[in-house]
Amino acid sequence: MVAVSGHGPIPQAVAQRALEWLVDLQSTPRPPRALENFQRWRAQHPDHERAWQRIEAFNGQLHDLSSPVHSAITHATLARPATAKRRQAVKTLAVLIFAGGAGWVVQEQTPWRRWSADYRTAVGERRKVVLADGTQMILNTNSAVNIRFDAERRLVELIAGEILVTTAKDRQNSPRPFLVQTRHGRARALGTRFSVQQLDDATCVKVLHSAVEIAPVSGSPTVTLQAGQQASFTTSTILPVLPVSEGSTAWTDGFIVALGLRLDDFLADVGRYCSYALSCDPTIAGRRVSGSYALADIDKLLDTVSAMLQLEQEIITRFWGRQVTGIRLRPRSRIS
């Protein structure tokens, strides 16, 4: 979300939909019943109205032929719907209208940067990508990357989330290094298969085949991880090297594997794959969870864990109970 001065945050999906309406309404010919459907959408929720008001605040630039906003709209309306060219034009509009105005706070790692990334996944989604050099990359839930290949290097910028990379041999006359950059530092592949996960306070690298060199941005001494090893690093420090845990890449097949994991840690991991918050009563946070669980059905997963640990689920809602915002596990009530 992006915070607006004096208002609550406007959800990314709402702002994106507002921009899509803008493009549709500016298109010639206009899609059938576009105006009627737009007015209905605008009245559905206060966030919809606020997003559209933000667009209307740029009304002068919408008609100024020399403005970048007008240029972006022109490119969007001329592109066919559901094409990469249309999507790129909408991304440009997002930067110009939602990320550039006074009073808008846009940090480097906000959802807006994820939205404009070269490749991204939604919550609960996984995506496989083959890069120009033949490298295979799988994006985990809620992840985003930018690709920066040039004559000197092959760089993947991990903006958020987690990726699993299987590097290909570079066919250039002078082979270029393959790097994954995060805000904490970089990982350099040494002909390998490895995963990189960017957390709030550190980056975690797990090596499955061959080796990976990791280096914090501070320039402190590097460490080379061998197959079966993992380590986390901050902007200045590399933490102790540990063995890669069994099932650490099970997410690529749609599963999560727990081996005696604390319940609160397990829920934090599962929570990455669903759109609502997961938590538990502090009195049961230390209970242990083991097993392999399918991520395709989070409700079923929670039902299984609740039954196994004899817990019950508290559903947290808003908007008069119509929208689930969280599920909290707690000890099962005793009925006398």
mmCIF file of N, CA, C and O in Angstrom, residues 189-275:
data_model
loop_
_atom_site.group_PDB
_atom_site.id
_atom_site.type_symbol
_atom_site.label_atom_id
_atom_site.label_comp_id
_atom_site.label_asym_id
_atom_site.label_seq_id
_atom_site.Cartn_x
_atom_site.Cartn_y
_atom_site.Cartn_z
ATOM 1 N N ALA A 189 26.771 -16.642 -8.204
ATOM 2 C CA ALA A 189 26.696 -18.064 -8.508
ATOM 3 C C ALA A 189 28.019 -18.557 -9.091
ATOM 4 O O ALA A 189 28.624 -17.890 -9.922
ATOM 5 N N LEU A 190 28.427 -19.735 -8.628
ATOM 6 C CA LEU A 190 29.627 -20.365 -9.166
ATOM 7 C C LEU A 190 29.223 -21.656 -9.878
ATOM 8 O O LEU A 190 29.684 -22.743 -9.557
ATOM 9 N N GLY A 191 28.300 -21.520 -10.844
ATOM 10 C CA GLY A 191 27.782 -22.651 -11.592
ATOM 11 C C GLY A 191 26.899 -23.511 -10.716
ATOM 12 O O GLY A 191 27.339 -24.550 -10.213
ATOM 13 N N THR A 192 25.648 -23.123 -10.508
ATOM 14 C CA THR A 192 24.950 -23.702 -9.367
ATOM 15 C C THR A 192 23.430 -23.628 -9.436
ATOM 16 O O THR A 192 22.848 -23.044 -10.346
ATOM 17 N N ARG A 193 22.809 -24.226 -8.413
ATOM 18 C CA ARG A 193 21.371 -24.126 -8.148
ATOM 19 C C ARG A 193 21.219 -23.674 -6.698
ATOM 20 O O ARG A 193 21.743 -24.312 -5.787
ATOM 21 N N PHE A 194 20.505 -22.563 -6.504
ATOM 22 C CA PHE A 194 20.441 -21.984 -5.173
ATOM 23 C C PHE A 194 19.178 -21.140 -5.031
ATOM 24 O O PHE A 194 18.560 -20.747 -6.019
ATOM 25 N N SER A 195 18.811 -20.858 -3.774
ATOM 26 C CA SER A 195 17.666 -19.991 -3.507
ATOM 27 C C SER A 195 18.133 -18.766 -2.734
ATOM 28 O O SER A 195 19.113 -18.817 -1.977
ATOM 29 N N VAL A 196 17.411 -17.667 -2.952
ATOM 30 C CA VAL A 196 17.682 -16.414 -2.237
ATOM 31 C C VAL A 196 16.359 -15.880 -1.727
ATOM 32 O O VAL A 196 15.407 -15.730 -2.495
ATOM 33 N N GLN A 197 16.300 -15.612 -0.424
ATOM 34 C CA GLN A 197 15.095 -15.042 0.177
ATOM 35 C C GLN A 197 15.461 -13.747 0.876
ATOM 36 O O GLN A 197 16.374 -13.700 1.709
ATOM 37 N N GLN A 198 14.746 -12.669 0.536
ATOM 38 C CA GLN A 198 14.990 -11.378 1.161
ATOM 39 C C GLN A 198 13.967 -11.158 2.270
ATOM 40 O O GLN A 198 12.766 -11.080 2.018
ATOM 41 N N LEU A 199 14.470 -11.060 3.494
ATOM 42 C CA LEU A 199 13.641 -10.780 4.656
ATOM 43 C C LEU A 199 13.811 -9.312 5.038
ATOM 44 O O LEU A 199 14.569 -8.577 4.410
ATOM 45 N N ASP A 200 13.098 -8.887 6.082
ATOM 46 C CA ASP A 200 13.185 -7.480 6.482
ATOM 47 C C ASP A 200 14.596 -7.096 6.925
ATOM 48 O O ASP A 200 15.105 -6.034 6.562
ATOM 49 N N ASP A 201 15.231 -7.972 7.710
ATOM 50 C CA ASP A 201 16.509 -7.603 8.311
ATOM 51 C C ASP A 201 17.702 -8.365 7.758
ATOM 52 O O ASP A 201 18.837 -8.125 8.161
ATOM 53 N N ALA A 202 17.487 -9.302 6.851
ATOM 54 C CA ALA A 202 18.597 -10.089 6.324
ATOM 55 C C ALA A 202 18.185 -10.804 5.040
ATOM 56 O O ALA A 202 16.998 -10.894 4.721
ATOM 57 N N THR A 203 19.179 -11.292 4.317
ATOM 58 C CA THR A 203 18.968 -12.123 3.136
ATOM 59 C C THR A 203 19.496 -13.516 3.436
ATOM 60 O O THR A 203 20.589 -13.663 3.990
ATOM 61 N N CYS A 204 18.719 -14.542 3.058
ATOM 62 C CA CYS A 204 19.119 -15.926 3.300
ATOM 63 C C CYS A 204 19.399 -16.616 1.967
ATOM 64 O O CYS A 204 18.573 -16.571 1.054
ATOM 65 N N VAL A 205 20.569 -17.246 1.855
ATOM 66 C CA VAL A 205 20.964 -17.977 0.653
ATOM 67 C C VAL A 205 21.145 -19.443 1.010
ATOM 68 O O VAL A 205 21.839 -19.776 1.969
ATOM 69 N N LYS A 206 20.518 -20.323 0.204
ATOM 70 C CA LYS A 206 20.633 -21.775 0.396
ATOM 71 C C LYS A 206 21.177 -22.378 -0.888
ATOM 72 O O LYS A 206 20.636 -22.133 -1.967
ATOM 73 N N VAL A 207 22.234 -23.164 -0.774
ATOM 74 C CA VAL A 207 22.890 -23.734 -1.947
ATOM 75 C C VAL A 207 22.525 -25.210 -2.059
ATOM 76 O O VAL A 207 22.740 -25.986 -1.127
ATOM 77 N N LEU A 208 22.007 -25.599 -3.213
ATOM 78 C CA LEU A 208 21.607 -26.981 -3.458
ATOM 79 C C LEU A 208 22.646 -27.734 -4.282
ATOM 80 O O LEU A 208 22.836 -28.942 -4.102
ATOM 81 N N HIS A 209 23.290 -27.034 -5.229
ATOM 82 C CA HIS A 209 24.331 -27.651 -6.044
ATOM 83 C C HIS A 209 25.468 -26.652 -6.237
ATOM 84 O O HIS A 209 25.247 -25.442 -6.305
ATOM 85 N N SER A 210 26.676 -27.144 -6.324
ATOM 86 C CA SER A 210 27.862 -26.343 -6.575
ATOM 87 C C SER A 210 28.100 -25.349 -5.440
ATOM 88 O O SER A 210 28.059 -25.743 -4.276
ATOM 89 N N ALA A 211 28.297 -24.062 -5.746
ATOM 90 C CA ALA A 211 28.678 -23.106 -4.703
ATOM 91 C C ALA A 211 28.185 -21.706 -5.042
ATOM 92 O O ALA A 211 27.930 -21.378 -6.201
ATOM 93 N N VAL A 212 28.065 -20.874 -3.995
ATOM 94 C CA VAL A 212 27.637 -19.480 -4.147
ATOM 95 C C VAL A 212 28.474 -18.620 -3.203
ATOM 96 O O VAL A 212 28.649 -18.961 -2.025
ATOM 97 N N GLU A 213 28.974 -17.522 -3.720
ATOM 98 C CA GLU A 213 29.711 -16.564 -2.900
ATOM 99 C C GLU A 213 28.759 -15.462 -2.457
ATOM 100 O O GLU A 213 28.051 -14.886 -3.275
ATOM 101 N N ILE A 214 28.724 -15.154 -1.163
ATOM 102 C CA ILE A 214 27.846 -14.105 -0.644
ATOM 103 C C ILE A 214 28.686 -12.974 -0.062
ATOM 104 O O ILE A 214 29.758 -13.185 0.501
ATOM 105 N N ALA A 215 28.163 -11.735 -0.221
ATOM 106 C CA ALA A 215 28.910 -10.565 0.229
ATOM 107 C C ALA A 215 27.943 -9.465 0.646
ATOM 108 O O ALA A 215 27.090 -9.060 -0.145
ATOM 109 N N PRO A 216 28.026 -8.974 1.886
ATOM 110 C CA PRO A 216 27.211 -7.829 2.311
ATOM 111 C C PRO A 216 27.606 -6.561 1.561
ATOM 112 O O PRO A 216 28.716 -6.465 1.030
ATOM 113 N N VAL A 217 26.715 -5.578 1.545
ATOM 114 C CA VAL A 217 27.003 -4.327 0.833
ATOM 115 C C VAL A 217 28.141 -3.540 1.474
ATOM 116 O O VAL A 217 28.755 -2.703 0.828
ATOM 117 N N SER A 218 28.440 -3.817 2.744
ATOM 118 C CA SER A 218 29.490 -3.076 3.431
ATOM 119 C C SER A 218 30.876 -3.386 2.893
ATOM 120 O O SER A 218 31.831 -2.653 3.164
ATOM 121 N N GLY A 219 30.986 -4.482 2.123
ATOM 122 C CA GLY A 219 32.293 -4.847 1.594
ATOM 123 C C GLY A 219 33.107 -5.710 2.530
ATOM 124 O O GLY A 219 34.305 -5.938 2.292
ATOM 125 N N SER A 220 32.497 -6.213 3.610
ATOM 126 C CA SER A 220 33.201 -7.097 4.537
ATOM 127 C C SER A 220 33.572 -8.389 3.822
ATOM 128 O O SER A 220 33.043 -8.694 2.750
ATOM 129 N N PRO A 221 34.469 -9.193 4.365
ATOM 130 C CA PRO A 221 34.931 -10.410 3.695
ATOM 131 C C PRO A 221 33.773 -11.307 3.237
ATOM 132 O O PRO A 221 32.771 -11.449 3.927
ATOM 133 N N THR A 222 33.951 -11.894 2.059
ATOM 134 C CA THR A 222 32.922 -12.758 1.504
ATOM 135 C C THR A 222 33.025 -14.163 2.086
ATOM 136 O O THR A 222 34.042 -14.532 2.677
ATOM 137 N N VAL A 223 31.959 -14.929 1.902
ATOM 138 C CA VAL A 223 31.933 -16.335 2.303
ATOM 139 C C VAL A 223 31.408 -17.137 1.127
ATOM 140 O O VAL A 223 30.445 -16.737 0.471
ATOM 141 N N THR A 224 32.047 -18.281 0.847
ATOM 142 C CA THR A 224 31.588 -19.168 -0.221
ATOM 143 C C THR A 224 30.863 -20.350 0.398
ATOM 144 O O THR A 224 31.444 -21.106 1.192
ATOM 145 N N LEU A 225 29.588 -20.482 0.050
ATOM 146 C CA LEU A 225 28.765 -21.574 0.539
ATOM 147 C C LEU A 225 28.836 -22.743 -0.436
ATOM 148 O O LEU A 225 28.740 -22.558 -1.649
ATOM 149 N N GLN A 226 28.971 -23.952 0.102
ATOM 150 C CA GLN A 226 28.995 -25.151 -0.718
ATOM 151 C C GLN A 226 27.610 -25.797 -0.720
ATOM 152 O O GLN A 226 26.723 -25.418 0.050
ATOM 153 N N ALA A 227 27.420 -26.774 -1.601
ATOM 154 C CA ALA A 227 26.143 -27.477 -1.688
ATOM 155 C C ALA A 227 25.759 -28.035 -0.322
ATOM 156 O O ALA A 227 26.583 -28.617 0.387
ATOM 157 N N GLY A 228 24.486 -27.834 0.057
ATOM 158 C CA GLY A 228 24.011 -28.300 1.353
ATOM 159 C C GLY A 228 24.202 -27.306 2.475
ATOM 160 O O GLY A 228 23.861 -27.591 3.629
ATOM 161 N N GLN A 229 24.709 -26.105 2.160
ATOM 162 C CA GLN A 229 24.921 -25.081 3.185
ATOM 163 C C GLN A 229 24.031 -23.875 2.933
ATOM 164 O O GLN A 229 23.628 -23.598 1.801
ATOM 165 N N GLN A 230 23.739 -23.158 4.014
ATOM 166 C CA GLN A 230 22.983 -21.924 3.927
ATOM 167 C C GLN A 230 23.540 -20.923 4.919
ATOM 168 O O GLN A 230 24.166 -21.288 5.914
ATOM 169 N N ALA A 231 23.289 -19.642 4.623
ATOM 170 C CA ALA A 231 23.694 -18.588 5.551
ATOM 171 C C ALA A 231 22.864 -17.345 5.269
ATOM 172 O O ALA A 231 22.423 -17.119 4.143
ATOM 173 N N SER A 232 22.668 -16.558 6.303
ATOM 174 C CA SER A 232 21.989 -15.277 6.185
ATOM 175 C C SER A 232 23.011 -14.157 6.358
ATOM 176 O O SER A 232 24.020 -14.329 7.055
ATOM 177 N N PHE A 233 22.756 -13.021 5.713
ATOM 178 C CA PHE A 233 23.655 -11.895 5.895
ATOM 179 C C PHE A 233 22.858 -10.596 5.925
ATOM 180 O O PHE A 233 21.827 -10.458 5.266
ATOM 181 N N THR A 234 23.335 -9.675 6.736
ATOM 182 C CA THR A 234 22.779 -8.332 6.825
ATOM 183 C C THR A 234 23.621 -7.424 5.935
ATOM 184 O O THR A 234 24.472 -7.890 5.176
ATOM 185 N N THR A 235 23.419 -6.125 6.030
ATOM 186 C CA THR A 235 24.212 -5.196 5.215
ATOM 187 C C THR A 235 25.681 -5.172 5.635
ATOM 188 O O THR A 235 26.530 -4.696 4.878
ATOM 189 N N SER A 236 25.984 -5.692 6.833
ATOM 190 C CA SER A 236 27.362 -5.602 7.323
ATOM 191 C C SER A 236 27.942 -6.914 7.836
ATOM 192 O O SER A 236 29.151 -7.000 8.046
ATOM 193 N N THR A 237 27.105 -7.941 8.035
ATOM 194 C CA THR A 237 27.570 -9.152 8.704
ATOM 195 C C THR A 237 27.028 -10.409 8.042
ATOM 196 O O THR A 237 25.864 -10.446 7.632
ATOM 197 N N ILE A 238 27.874 -11.424 7.959
ATOM 198 C CA ILE A 238 27.430 -12.743 7.520
ATOM 199 C C ILE A 238 27.278 -13.618 8.756
ATOM 200 O O ILE A 238 28.228 -13.789 9.544
ATOM 201 N N LEU A 239 26.100 -14.171 8.927
ATOM 202 C CA LEU A 239 25.812 -15.003 10.087
ATOM 203 C C LEU A 239 26.387 -16.406 9.898
ATOM 204 O O LEU A 239 26.780 -16.786 8.786
ATOM 205 N N PRO A 240 26.447 -17.211 10.960
ATOM 206 C CA PRO A 240 27.075 -18.543 10.862
ATOM 207 C C PRO A 240 26.456 -19.420 9.770
ATOM 208 O O PRO A 240 25.249 -19.377 9.521
ATOM 209 N N VAL A 241 27.303 -20.217 9.143
ATOM 210 C CA VAL A 241 26.860 -21.148 8.100
ATOM 211 C C VAL A 241 26.170 -22.342 8.755
ATOM 212 O O VAL A 241 26.665 -22.898 9.742
ATOM 213 N N LEU A 242 25.026 -22.742 8.182
ATOM 214 C CA LEU A 242 24.228 -23.840 8.712
ATOM 215 C C LEU A 242 23.913 -24.827 7.594
ATOM 216 O O LEU A 242 23.999 -24.479 6.413
ATOM 217 N N PRO A 243 23.511 -26.051 7.946
ATOM 218 C CA PRO A 243 23.082 -26.979 6.892
ATOM 219 C C PRO A 243 21.705 -26.593 6.359
ATOM 220 O O PRO A 243 20.869 -26.047 7.091
ATOM 221 N N VAL A 244 21.479 -26.844 5.069
ATOM 222 C CA VAL A 244 20.168 -26.598 4.477
ATOM 223 C C VAL A 244 19.176 -27.606 5.042
ATOM 224 O O VAL A 244 19.440 -28.803 5.048
ATOM 225 N N SER A 245 18.062 -27.118 5.533
ATOM 226 C CA SER A 245 17.071 -28.000 6.137
ATOM 227 C C SER A 245 16.318 -28.792 5.083
ATOM 228 O O SER A 245 16.107 -28.322 3.953
ATOM 229 N N GLU A 246 15.909 -29.994 5.459
ATOM 230 C CA GLU A 246 15.169 -30.852 4.541
ATOM 231 C C GLU A 246 13.843 -30.193 4.165
ATOM 232 O O GLU A 246 13.138 -29.650 4.999
ATOM 233 N N GLY A 247 13.519 -30.252 2.887
ATOM 234 C CA GLY A 247 12.248 -29.689 2.429
ATOM 235 C C GLY A 247 12.251 -28.189 2.281
ATOM 236 O O GLY A 247 11.192 -27.582 2.107
ATOM 237 N N SER A 248 13.419 -27.549 2.297
ATOM 238 C CA SER A 248 13.471 -26.078 2.249
ATOM 239 C C SER A 248 13.003 -25.512 0.914
ATOM 240 O O SER A 248 12.623 -24.354 0.826
ATOM 241 N N THR A 249 13.041 -26.335 -0.136
ATOM 242 C CA THR A 249 12.558 -25.866 -1.433
ATOM 243 C C THR A 249 11.289 -26.606 -1.861
ATOM 244 O O THR A 249 10.945 -26.613 -3.048
ATOM 245 N N ALA A 250 10.592 -27.199 -0.902
ATOM 246 C CA ALA A 250 9.345 -27.904 -1.225
ATOM 247 C C ALA A 250 8.286 -26.960 -1.779
ATOM 248 O O ALA A 250 7.355 -27.396 -2.461
ATOM 249 N N TRP A 251 8.445 -25.661 -1.520
ATOM 250 C CA TRP A 251 7.474 -24.677 -2.023
ATOM 251 C C TRP A 251 7.401 -24.685 -3.550
ATOM 252 O O TRP A 251 6.364 -24.333 -4.128
ATOM 253 N N THR A 252 8.497 -25.096 -4.212
ATOM 254 C CA THR A 252 8.470 -25.133 -5.674
ATOM 255 C C THR A 252 7.469 -26.157 -6.189
ATOM 256 O O THR A 252 7.007 -26.064 -7.329
ATOM 257 N N ASP A 253 7.146 -27.154 -5.366
ATOM 258 C CA ASP A 253 6.145 -28.159 -5.718
ATOM 259 C C ASP A 253 4.804 -27.911 -5.031
ATOM 260 O O ASP A 253 3.906 -28.757 -5.087
ATOM 261 N N GLY A 254 4.684 -26.762 -4.357
ATOM 262 C CA GLY A 254 3.415 -26.411 -3.729
ATOM 263 C C GLY A 254 3.217 -26.972 -2.341
ATOM 264 O O GLY A 254 2.078 -27.141 -1.894
ATOM 265 N N PHE A 255 4.304 -27.250 -1.609
ATOM 266 C CA PHE A 255 4.198 -27.805 -0.262
ATOM 267 C C PHE A 255 5.052 -27.005 0.712
ATOM 268 O O PHE A 255 5.987 -26.303 0.331
ATOM 269 N N ILE A 256 4.719 -27.145 1.978
ATOM 270 C CA ILE A 256 5.558 -26.629 3.053
ATOM 271 C C ILE A 256 5.851 -27.791 3.984
ATOM 272 O O ILE A 256 4.950 -28.549 4.353
ATOM 273 N N VAL A 257 7.119 -27.964 4.339
ATOM 274 C CA VAL A 257 7.554 -29.085 5.174
ATOM 275 C C VAL A 257 8.000 -28.543 6.519
ATOM 276 O O VAL A 257 8.835 -27.628 6.587
ATOM 277 N N ALA A 258 7.437 -29.099 7.590
ATOM 278 C CA ALA A 258 7.801 -28.696 8.952
ATOM 279 C C ALA A 258 8.364 -29.904 9.689
ATOM 280 O O ALA A 258 7.782 -30.990 9.657
ATOM 281 N N LEU A 259 9.501 -29.707 10.335
ATOM 282 C CA LEU A 259 10.131 -30.767 11.118
ATOM 283 C C LEU A 259 10.307 -30.270 12.546
ATOM 284 O O LEU A 259 11.342 -29.716 12.921
ATOM 285 N N GLY A 260 9.246 -30.435 13.352
ATOM 286 C CA GLY A 260 9.294 -29.969 14.732
ATOM 287 C C GLY A 260 9.374 -28.465 14.844
ATOM 288 O O GLY A 260 10.007 -27.926 15.763
ATOM 289 N N LEU A 261 8.727 -27.750 13.929
ATOM 290 C CA LEU A 261 8.767 -26.289 13.905
ATOM 291 C C LEU A 261 7.791 -25.717 14.931
ATOM 292 O O LEU A 261 6.692 -26.233 15.118
ATOM 293 N N ARG A 262 8.203 -24.659 15.597
ATOM 294 C CA ARG A 262 7.298 -23.969 16.520
ATOM 295 C C ARG A 262 6.050 -23.506 15.772
ATOM 296 O O ARG A 262 6.121 -23.091 14.619
ATOM 297 N N LEU A 263 4.926 -23.544 16.466
ATOM 298 C CA LEU A 263 3.666 -23.177 15.823
ATOM 299 C C LEU A 263 3.682 -21.738 15.327
ATOM 300 O O LEU A 263 3.223 -21.461 14.211
ATOM 301 N N ASP A 264 4.209 -20.808 16.110
ATOM 302 C CA ASP A 264 4.210 -19.410 15.666
ATOM 303 C C ASP A 264 5.099 -19.217 14.444
ATOM 304 O O ASP A 264 4.758 -18.463 13.524
ATOM 305 N N ASP A 265 6.235 -19.931 14.399
ATOM 306 C CA ASP A 265 7.099 -19.843 13.225
ATOM 307 C C ASP A 265 6.438 -20.500 12.013
ATOM 308 O O ASP A 265 6.557 -20.012 10.885
ATOM 309 N N PHE A 266 5.759 -21.604 12.247
ATOM 310 C CA PHE A 266 5.053 -22.295 11.166
ATOM 311 C C PHE A 266 3.976 -21.396 10.564
ATOM 312 O O PHE A 266 3.856 -21.282 9.339
ATOM 313 N N LEU A 267 3.205 -20.731 11.418
ATOM 314 C CA LEU A 267 2.146 -19.846 10.923
ATOM 315 C C LEU A 267 2.725 -18.644 10.178
ATOM 316 O O LEU A 267 2.146 -18.173 9.194
ATOM 317 N N ALA A 268 3.869 -18.149 10.634
ATOM 318 C CA ALA A 268 4.516 -17.043 9.928
ATOM 319 C C ALA A 268 4.924 -17.469 8.526
ATOM 320 O O ALA A 268 4.794 -16.705 7.560
ATOM 321 N N ASP A 269 5.403 -18.698 8.396
ATOM 322 C CA ASP A 269 5.795 -19.222 7.089
ATOM 323 C C ASP A 269 4.581 -19.428 6.190
ATOM 324 O O ASP A 269 4.577 -19.013 5.023
ATOM 325 N N VAL A 270 3.542 -20.049 6.734
ATOM 326 C CA VAL A 270 2.324 -20.294 5.954
ATOM 327 C C VAL A 270 1.659 -18.976 5.573
ATOM 328 O O VAL A 270 1.081 -18.839 4.489
ATOM 329 N N GLY A 271 1.762 -17.986 6.457
ATOM 330 C CA GLY A 271 1.123 -16.701 6.218
ATOM 331 C C GLY A 271 1.615 -15.996 4.968
ATOM 332 O O GLY A 271 0.924 -15.129 4.427
ATOM 333 N N ARG A 272 2.787 -16.373 4.478
ATOM 334 C CA ARG A 272 3.303 -15.776 3.241
ATOM 335 C C ARG A 272 2.463 -16.174 2.032
ATOM 336 O O ARG A 272 2.523 -15.522 0.992
ATOM 337 N N TYR A 273 1.673 -17.250 2.185
ATOM 338 C CA TYR A 273 0.940 -17.803 1.047
ATOM 339 C C TYR A 273 -0.557 -17.490 1.087
ATOM 340 O O TYR A 273 -1.301 -17.998 0.263
ATOM 341 N N CYS A 274 -1.004 -16.696 2.036
ATOM 342 C CA CYS A 274 -2.428 -16.368 2.087
ATOM 343 C C CYS A 274 -2.615 -14.867 2.270
ATOM 344 O O CYS A 274 -1.709 -14.164 2.712
ATOM 345 N N SER A 275 -3.800 -14.396 1.960
ATOM 346 C CA SER A 275 -4.064 -12.958 1.925
ATOM 347 C C SER A 275 -4.498 -12.390 3.268
ATOM 348 O O SER A 275 -4.739 -11.194 3.375
#
